[in-house]
Coordinates of C-alpha atoms in Angstrom, one line a residue:
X1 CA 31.3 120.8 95.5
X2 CA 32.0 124.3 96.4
X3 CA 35.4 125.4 97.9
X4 CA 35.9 128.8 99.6
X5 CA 38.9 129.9 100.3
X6 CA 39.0 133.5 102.7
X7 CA 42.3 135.0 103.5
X8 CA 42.2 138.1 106.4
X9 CA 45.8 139.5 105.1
X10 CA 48.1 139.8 108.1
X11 CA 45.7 138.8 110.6
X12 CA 48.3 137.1 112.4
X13 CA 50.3 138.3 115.3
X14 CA 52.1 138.0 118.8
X15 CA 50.4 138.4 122.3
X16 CA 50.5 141.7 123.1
X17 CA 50.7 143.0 126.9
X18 CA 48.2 145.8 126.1
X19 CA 45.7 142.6 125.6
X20 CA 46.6 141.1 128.7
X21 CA 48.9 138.8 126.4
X22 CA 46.3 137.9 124.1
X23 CA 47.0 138.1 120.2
X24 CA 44.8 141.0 118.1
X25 CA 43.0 137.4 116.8
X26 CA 42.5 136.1 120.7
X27 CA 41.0 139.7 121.3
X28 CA 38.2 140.2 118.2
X29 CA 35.0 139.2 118.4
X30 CA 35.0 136.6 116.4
X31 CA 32.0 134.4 116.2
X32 CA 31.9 133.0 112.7
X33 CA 35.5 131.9 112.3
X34 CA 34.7 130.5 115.9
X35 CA 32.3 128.4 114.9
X36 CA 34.3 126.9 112.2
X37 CA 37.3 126.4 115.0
X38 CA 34.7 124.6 116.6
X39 CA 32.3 122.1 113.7
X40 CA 35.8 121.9 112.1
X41 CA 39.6 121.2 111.9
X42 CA 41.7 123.6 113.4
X43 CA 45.4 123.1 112.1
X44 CA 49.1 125.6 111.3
X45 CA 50.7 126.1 108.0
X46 CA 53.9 127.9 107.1
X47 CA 53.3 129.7 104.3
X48 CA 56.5 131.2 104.3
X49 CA 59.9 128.8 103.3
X50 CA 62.7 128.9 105.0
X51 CA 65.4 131.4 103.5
X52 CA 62.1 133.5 101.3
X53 CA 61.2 137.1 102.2
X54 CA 58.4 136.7 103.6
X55 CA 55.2 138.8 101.8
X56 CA 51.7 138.3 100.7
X57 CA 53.3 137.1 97.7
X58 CA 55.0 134.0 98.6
X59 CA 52.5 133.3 100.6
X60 CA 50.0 133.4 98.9
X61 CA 51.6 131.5 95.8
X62 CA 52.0 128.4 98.7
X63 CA 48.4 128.9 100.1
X64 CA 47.3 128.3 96.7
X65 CA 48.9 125.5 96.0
X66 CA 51.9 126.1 94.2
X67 CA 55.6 125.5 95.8
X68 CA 57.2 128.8 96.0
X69 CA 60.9 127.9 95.2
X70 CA 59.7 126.9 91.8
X71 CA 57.1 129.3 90.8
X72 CA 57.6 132.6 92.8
X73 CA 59.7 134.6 90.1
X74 CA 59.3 138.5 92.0
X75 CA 56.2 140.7 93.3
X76 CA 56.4 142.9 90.1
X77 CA 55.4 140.3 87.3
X78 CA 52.1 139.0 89.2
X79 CA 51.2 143.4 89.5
X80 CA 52.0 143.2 85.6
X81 CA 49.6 140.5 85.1
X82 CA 46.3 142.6 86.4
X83 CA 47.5 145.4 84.9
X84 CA 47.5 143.5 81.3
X85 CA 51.5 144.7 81.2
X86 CA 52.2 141.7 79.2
X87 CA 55.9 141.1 79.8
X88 CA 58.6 139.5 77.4
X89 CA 60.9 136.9 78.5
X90 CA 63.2 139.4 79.1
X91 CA 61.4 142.0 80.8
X92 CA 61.9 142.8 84.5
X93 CA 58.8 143.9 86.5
X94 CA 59.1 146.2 89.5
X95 CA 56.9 147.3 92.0
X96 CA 57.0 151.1 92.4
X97 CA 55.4 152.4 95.7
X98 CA 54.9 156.0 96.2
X99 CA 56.7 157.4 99.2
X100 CA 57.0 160.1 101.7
X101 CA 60.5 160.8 101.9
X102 CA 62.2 163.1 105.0
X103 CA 65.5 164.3 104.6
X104 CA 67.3 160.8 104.7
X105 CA 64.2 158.6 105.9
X106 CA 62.1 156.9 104.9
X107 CA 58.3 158.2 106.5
X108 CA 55.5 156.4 104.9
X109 CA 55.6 153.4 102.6
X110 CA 51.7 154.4 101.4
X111 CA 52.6 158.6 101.2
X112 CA 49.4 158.5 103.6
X113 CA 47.7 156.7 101.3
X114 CA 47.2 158.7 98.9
X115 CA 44.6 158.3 96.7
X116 CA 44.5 156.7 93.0
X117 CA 42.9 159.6 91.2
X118 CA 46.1 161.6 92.7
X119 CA 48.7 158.8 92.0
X120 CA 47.9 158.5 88.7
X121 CA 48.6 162.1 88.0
X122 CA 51.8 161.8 89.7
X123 CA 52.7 158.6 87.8
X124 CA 51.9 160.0 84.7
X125 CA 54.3 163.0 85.2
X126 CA 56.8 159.5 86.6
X127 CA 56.4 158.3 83.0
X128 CA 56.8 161.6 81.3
X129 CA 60.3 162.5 83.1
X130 CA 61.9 159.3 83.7
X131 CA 60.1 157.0 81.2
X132 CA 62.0 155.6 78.0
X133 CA 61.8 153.3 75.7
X134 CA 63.4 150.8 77.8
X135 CA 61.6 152.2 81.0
X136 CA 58.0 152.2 81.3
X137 CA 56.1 153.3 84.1
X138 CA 52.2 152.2 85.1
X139 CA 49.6 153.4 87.3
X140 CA 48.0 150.9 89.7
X141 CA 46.1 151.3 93.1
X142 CA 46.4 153.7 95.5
X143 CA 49.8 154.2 96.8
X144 CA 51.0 150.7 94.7
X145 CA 52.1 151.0 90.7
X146 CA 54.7 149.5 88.5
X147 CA 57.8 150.3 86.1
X148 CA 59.1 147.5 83.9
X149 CA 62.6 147.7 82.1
X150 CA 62.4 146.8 78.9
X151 CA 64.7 143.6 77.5
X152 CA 67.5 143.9 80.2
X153 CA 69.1 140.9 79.4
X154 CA 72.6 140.5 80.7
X155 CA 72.1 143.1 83.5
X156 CA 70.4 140.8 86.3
X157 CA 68.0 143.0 87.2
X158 CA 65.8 140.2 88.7
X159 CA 68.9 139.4 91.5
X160 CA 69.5 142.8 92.8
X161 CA 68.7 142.7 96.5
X162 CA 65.6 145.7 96.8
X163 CA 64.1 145.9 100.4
X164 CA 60.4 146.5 100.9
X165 CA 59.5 149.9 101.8
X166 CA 57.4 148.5 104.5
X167 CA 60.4 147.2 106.4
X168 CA 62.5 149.9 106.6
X169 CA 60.2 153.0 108.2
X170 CA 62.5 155.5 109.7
X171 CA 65.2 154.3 108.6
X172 CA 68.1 156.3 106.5
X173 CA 66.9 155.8 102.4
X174 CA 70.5 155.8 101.4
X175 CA 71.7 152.6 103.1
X176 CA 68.8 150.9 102.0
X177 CA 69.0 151.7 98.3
X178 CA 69.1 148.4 96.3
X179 CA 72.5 146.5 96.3
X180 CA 74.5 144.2 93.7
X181 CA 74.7 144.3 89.5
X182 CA 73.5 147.6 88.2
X183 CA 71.9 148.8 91.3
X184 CA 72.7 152.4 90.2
X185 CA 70.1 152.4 87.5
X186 CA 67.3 151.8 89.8
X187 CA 68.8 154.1 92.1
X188 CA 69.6 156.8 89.5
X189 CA 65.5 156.5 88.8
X190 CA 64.4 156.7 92.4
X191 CA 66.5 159.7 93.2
X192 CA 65.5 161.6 90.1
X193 CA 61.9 161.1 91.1
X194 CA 62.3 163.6 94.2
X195 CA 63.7 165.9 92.3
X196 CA 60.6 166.8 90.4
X197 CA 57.7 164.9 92.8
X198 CA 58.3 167.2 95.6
X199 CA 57.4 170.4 93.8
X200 CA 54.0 168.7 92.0
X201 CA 51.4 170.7 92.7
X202 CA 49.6 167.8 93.8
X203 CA 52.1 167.2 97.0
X204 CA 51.8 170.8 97.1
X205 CA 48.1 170.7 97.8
X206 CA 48.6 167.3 100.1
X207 CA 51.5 169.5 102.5
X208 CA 48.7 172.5 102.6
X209 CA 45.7 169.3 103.9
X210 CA 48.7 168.0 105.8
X211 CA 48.8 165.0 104.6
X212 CA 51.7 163.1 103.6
X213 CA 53.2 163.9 100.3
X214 CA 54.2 161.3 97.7
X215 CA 57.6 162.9 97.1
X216 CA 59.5 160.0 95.9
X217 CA 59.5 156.3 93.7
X218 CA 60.9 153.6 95.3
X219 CA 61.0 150.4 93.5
X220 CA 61.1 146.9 94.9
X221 CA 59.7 143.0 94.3
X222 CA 61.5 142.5 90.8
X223 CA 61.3 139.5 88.3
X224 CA 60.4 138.3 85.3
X225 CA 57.3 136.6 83.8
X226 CA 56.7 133.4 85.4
X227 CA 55.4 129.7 84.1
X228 CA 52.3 128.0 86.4
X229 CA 49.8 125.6 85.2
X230 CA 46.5 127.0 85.8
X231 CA 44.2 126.2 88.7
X232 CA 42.0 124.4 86.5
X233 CA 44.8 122.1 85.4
X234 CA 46.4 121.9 88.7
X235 CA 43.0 120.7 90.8
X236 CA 40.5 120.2 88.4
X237 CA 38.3 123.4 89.5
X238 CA 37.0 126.4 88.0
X239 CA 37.2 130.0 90.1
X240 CA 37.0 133.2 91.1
X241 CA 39.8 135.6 92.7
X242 CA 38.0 138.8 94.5
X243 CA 40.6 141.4 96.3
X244 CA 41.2 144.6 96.0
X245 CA 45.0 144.4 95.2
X246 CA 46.7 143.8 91.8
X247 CA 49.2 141.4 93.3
X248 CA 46.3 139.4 94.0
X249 CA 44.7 139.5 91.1
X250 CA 47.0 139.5 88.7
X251 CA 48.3 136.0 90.6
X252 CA 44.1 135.3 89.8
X253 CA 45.0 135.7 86.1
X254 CA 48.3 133.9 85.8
X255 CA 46.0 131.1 87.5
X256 CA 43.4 131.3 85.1
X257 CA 40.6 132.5 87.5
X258 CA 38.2 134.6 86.8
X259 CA 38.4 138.8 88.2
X260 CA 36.4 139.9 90.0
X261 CA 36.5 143.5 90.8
X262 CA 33.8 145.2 94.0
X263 CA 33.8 148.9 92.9
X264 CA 33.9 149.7 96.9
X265 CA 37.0 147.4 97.3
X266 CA 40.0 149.9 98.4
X267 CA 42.8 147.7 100.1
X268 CA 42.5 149.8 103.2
X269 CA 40.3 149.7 106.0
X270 CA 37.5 151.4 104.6
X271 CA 37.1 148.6 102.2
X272 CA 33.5 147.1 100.9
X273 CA 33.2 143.7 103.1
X274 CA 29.7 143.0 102.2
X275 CA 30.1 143.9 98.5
X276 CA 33.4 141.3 98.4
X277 CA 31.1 138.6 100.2
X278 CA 27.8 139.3 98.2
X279 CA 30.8 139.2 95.1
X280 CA 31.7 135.8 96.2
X281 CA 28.4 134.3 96.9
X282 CA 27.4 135.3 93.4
X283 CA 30.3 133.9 91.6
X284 CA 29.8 130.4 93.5
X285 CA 26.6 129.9 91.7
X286 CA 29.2 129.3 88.1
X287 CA 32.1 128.6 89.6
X288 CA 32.8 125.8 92.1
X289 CA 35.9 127.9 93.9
X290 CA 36.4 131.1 95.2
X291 CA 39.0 132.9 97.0
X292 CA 38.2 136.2 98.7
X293 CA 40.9 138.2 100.4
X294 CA 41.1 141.2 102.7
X295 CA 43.9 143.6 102.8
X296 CA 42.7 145.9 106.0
X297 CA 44.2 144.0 108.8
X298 CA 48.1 144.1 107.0
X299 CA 47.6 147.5 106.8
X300 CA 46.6 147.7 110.1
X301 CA 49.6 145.9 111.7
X302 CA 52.0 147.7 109.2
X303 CA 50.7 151.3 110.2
X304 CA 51.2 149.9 114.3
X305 CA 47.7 150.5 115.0
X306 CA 46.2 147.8 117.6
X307 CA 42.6 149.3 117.4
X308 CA 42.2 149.4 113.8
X309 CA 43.8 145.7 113.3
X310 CA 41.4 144.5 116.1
X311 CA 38.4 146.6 114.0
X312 CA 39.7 144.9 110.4
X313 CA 39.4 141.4 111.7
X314 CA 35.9 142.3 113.3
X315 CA 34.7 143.3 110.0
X316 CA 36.3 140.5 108.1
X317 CA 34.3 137.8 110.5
X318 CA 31.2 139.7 110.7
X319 CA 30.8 140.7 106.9
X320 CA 33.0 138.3 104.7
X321 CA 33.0 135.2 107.3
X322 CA 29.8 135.4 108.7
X323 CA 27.8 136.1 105.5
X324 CA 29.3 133.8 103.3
X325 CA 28.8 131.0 106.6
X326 CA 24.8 131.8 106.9
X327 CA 25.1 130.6 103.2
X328 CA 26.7 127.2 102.9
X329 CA 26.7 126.3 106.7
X330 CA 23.1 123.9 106.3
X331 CA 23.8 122.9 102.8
X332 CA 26.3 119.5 102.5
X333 CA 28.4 120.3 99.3
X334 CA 30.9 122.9 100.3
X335 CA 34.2 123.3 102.3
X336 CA 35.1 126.9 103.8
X337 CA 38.7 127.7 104.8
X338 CA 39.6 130.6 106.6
X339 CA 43.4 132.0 106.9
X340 CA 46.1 135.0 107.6
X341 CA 48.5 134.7 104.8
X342 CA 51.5 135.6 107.1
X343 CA 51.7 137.5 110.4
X344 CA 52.1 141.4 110.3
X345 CA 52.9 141.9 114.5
X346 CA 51.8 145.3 115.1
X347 CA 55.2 145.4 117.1
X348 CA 57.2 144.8 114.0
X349 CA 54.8 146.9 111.9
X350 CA 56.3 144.7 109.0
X351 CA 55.3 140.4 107.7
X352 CA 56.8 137.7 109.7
X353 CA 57.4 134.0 108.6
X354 CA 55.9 132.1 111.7
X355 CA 53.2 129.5 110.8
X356 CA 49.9 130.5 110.6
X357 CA 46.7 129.4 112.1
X358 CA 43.8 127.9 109.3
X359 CA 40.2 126.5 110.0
X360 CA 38.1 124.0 107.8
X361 CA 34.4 123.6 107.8
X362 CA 32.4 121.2 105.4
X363 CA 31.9 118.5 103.6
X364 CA 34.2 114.8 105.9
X365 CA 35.7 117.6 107.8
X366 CA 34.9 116.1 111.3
X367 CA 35.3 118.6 114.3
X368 CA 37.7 117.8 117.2
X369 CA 36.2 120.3 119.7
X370 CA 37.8 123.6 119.6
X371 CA 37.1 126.2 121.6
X372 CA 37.3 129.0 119.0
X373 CA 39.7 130.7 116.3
X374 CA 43.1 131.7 117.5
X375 CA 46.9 131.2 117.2
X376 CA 47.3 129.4 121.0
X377 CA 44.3 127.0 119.9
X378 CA 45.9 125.7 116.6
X379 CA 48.9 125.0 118.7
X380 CA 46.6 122.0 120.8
X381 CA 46.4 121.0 116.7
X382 CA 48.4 117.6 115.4
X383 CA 47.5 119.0 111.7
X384 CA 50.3 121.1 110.2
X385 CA 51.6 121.5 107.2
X386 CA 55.6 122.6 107.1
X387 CA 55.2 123.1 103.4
X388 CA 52.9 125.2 103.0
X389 CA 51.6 124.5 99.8
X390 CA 50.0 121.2 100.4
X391 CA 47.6 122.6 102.3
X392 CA 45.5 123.3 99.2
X393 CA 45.9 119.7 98.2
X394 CA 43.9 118.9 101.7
X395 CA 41.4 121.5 101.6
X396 CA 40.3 120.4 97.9
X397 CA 40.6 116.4 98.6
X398 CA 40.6 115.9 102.4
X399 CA 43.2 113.9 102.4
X400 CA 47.4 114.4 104.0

């Protein structure tokens, strides 16, 4: 049996008057994910618990099958993990974005996305000015990269209160510095970073492009190393994790599934859809699971941009769905599900906690006559799953 699991980050939203009222998902063309509304199960999940932040993190953590107010120990430590940051049991992971900083605001969570050839210049000279024994920094992906602190037991690090970046554009940087036990040492360390990131000859060269600079650090998604049982032992299956985001993967490693890395895989919109599919459809001829996820259309509703989020989840149905569906849809041994992770409302420009929508295709998945892929048809839906991660449970055994 084959199990493939395809998550369209953020895809999610409200209706929109600019749509007529429809959601960006109502909107698409979506044909393939369509056609599995339609042979299959339509149902809702909340991926999200009540009183959780809700990210691609948590989220994700549930989708996969593992109860969030047990496992999910901070954003930072599953980064680590793909990284191979191996963390103590005292180690605090952050996640450190690069940011455009303006005066007291906050401009860009991504610093225009820069690239990782430049970020990793920039985080080296991070490391070489702020770095310590106790403080190390790391380069990751683009715009996304990490800084652990070193043993920091007794200073509850892991239960400051840090907000995202992503939920606080245009807003003043100073009342949104972390709050509560030794918040001044992450503060200290993401003040000092503009005093010496704003003159780098690389943001010098950005301002001259016009393009954003990445002026400043800002550190968020803290914790420490946490304890899962494997896929493997959890549901009896071998797999494969393809995305092109180290949260993602690392979560992949902590699981015990394989990698899998697409060269042309960016986290952005200009991502390699077919390379992820033809990724997946390789690894399903060794591994019996796969899960393939696509960061384009969260960036899309985080950036506010209607025509691009419309565009991601195009590409997603045309070149992941749709590809990996021509496949498996005339062979008998396989079950497809297709999700958002959370909403990302292009209104809010930041994640939401509503349920999402989720469709299953395959093997004693009987359809019930939908009339395509959407938010308003999962509603007509009696399958729904409050906690979100027993949803996995049903798309492995078919069974609530």
């Amino acid at each position: 049996m084959k199990y493939i699991l395809l998550v369209g980050d953020g895809m999610a939203d409200y209706p929109i008057e600019e749509l007529g009222k429809r959601t960006p998902l109502e909107a698409a063309r979506t044909p393939n994910m369509d056609f599995i509304a339609r042979q299959g199960r339509m149902g809702r999940v909340k991926t999200v618990p009540d009183k959780m932040t809700p990210g691609s993190d948590v989220a994700i953590i549930s989708i996969m099958g593992y109860e969030p107010a047990r496992f999910y120990t901070g954003r930072g430590p599953l980064e680590a993990a793909n990284l191979g940051v191996e963390l103590g049991p005292d180690d605090v992971a952050f996640r450190c974005n690069l940011i455009t900083a303006a005066e007291d605001k906050l401009l860009d969570y991504s610093a225009g996305h820069i690239s990782s050839k430049e970020a990793d210049i920039l985080m080296r000279s991070v490391q070489d000015k702020l770095g310590s024994d106790a403080i190390k920094f790391y380069s990751g992906v683009g715009y996304r990269h990490l800084m652990v602190f070193k043993d920091a037991r007794g200073l509850d690090l892991d239960k400051l209160l840090c907000k995202p970046p992503h939920d606080i554009l245009g807003q003043s940087i100073d009342k949104n510095f972390p709050k509560g036990n030794n918040a001044e040492l992450i503060i200290k360390l993401m003040r000092q970073s503009r005093d010496f990131l704003g003159g780098h000859e690389i943001n010098s060269i950005r301002i001259d492009l016009k393009e954003n600079p990445a002026n400043m650090i800002w550190l968020w998604g803290q914790g420490k190393k946490p304890d899962m049982p494997t896929f493997k032992e959890k549901y009896g299956v071998d797999g494969s994790v393809i995305s092109a985001v180290d949260l993602i993967k690392g979560m992949g490693r902590i699981l015990g599934l394989d990698v899998i890395n697409v060269p042309g895989a960016t986290g952005y919109y200009d991502t390699d859809y077919k390379g992820k599919a033809n990724a997946a459809l390789n690894a399903l001829k060794d591994k019996d699971f796969v899960f393939v996820h696509v960061e384009a259309p969260d960036e899309a509703g985080h950036n506010g941009d209607l025509r691009e989020k419309i565009t991601a989840i195009e590409r997603f149905d045309q070149m992941v769905v749709g590809a990996i569906l021509e496949a498996y849809k005339r062979k008998r041994n396989f079950r497809i599900m297709v999700l958002p992770d959370h909403p990302t409302p292009v209104a809010l420009r930041t994640h939401a906690s509503d349920p999402v929508c989720f469709g299953i295709l395959g093997k004693d998945i009987f359809g019930e006559g939908f009339s395509g892929y959407s938010e308003k048809e999962a509603q007509k839906s009696s399958l729904y799953f409050d906690k979100g991660h027993e949803l996995m449970e049903y798309f492995i055994k078919g069974e609530k």
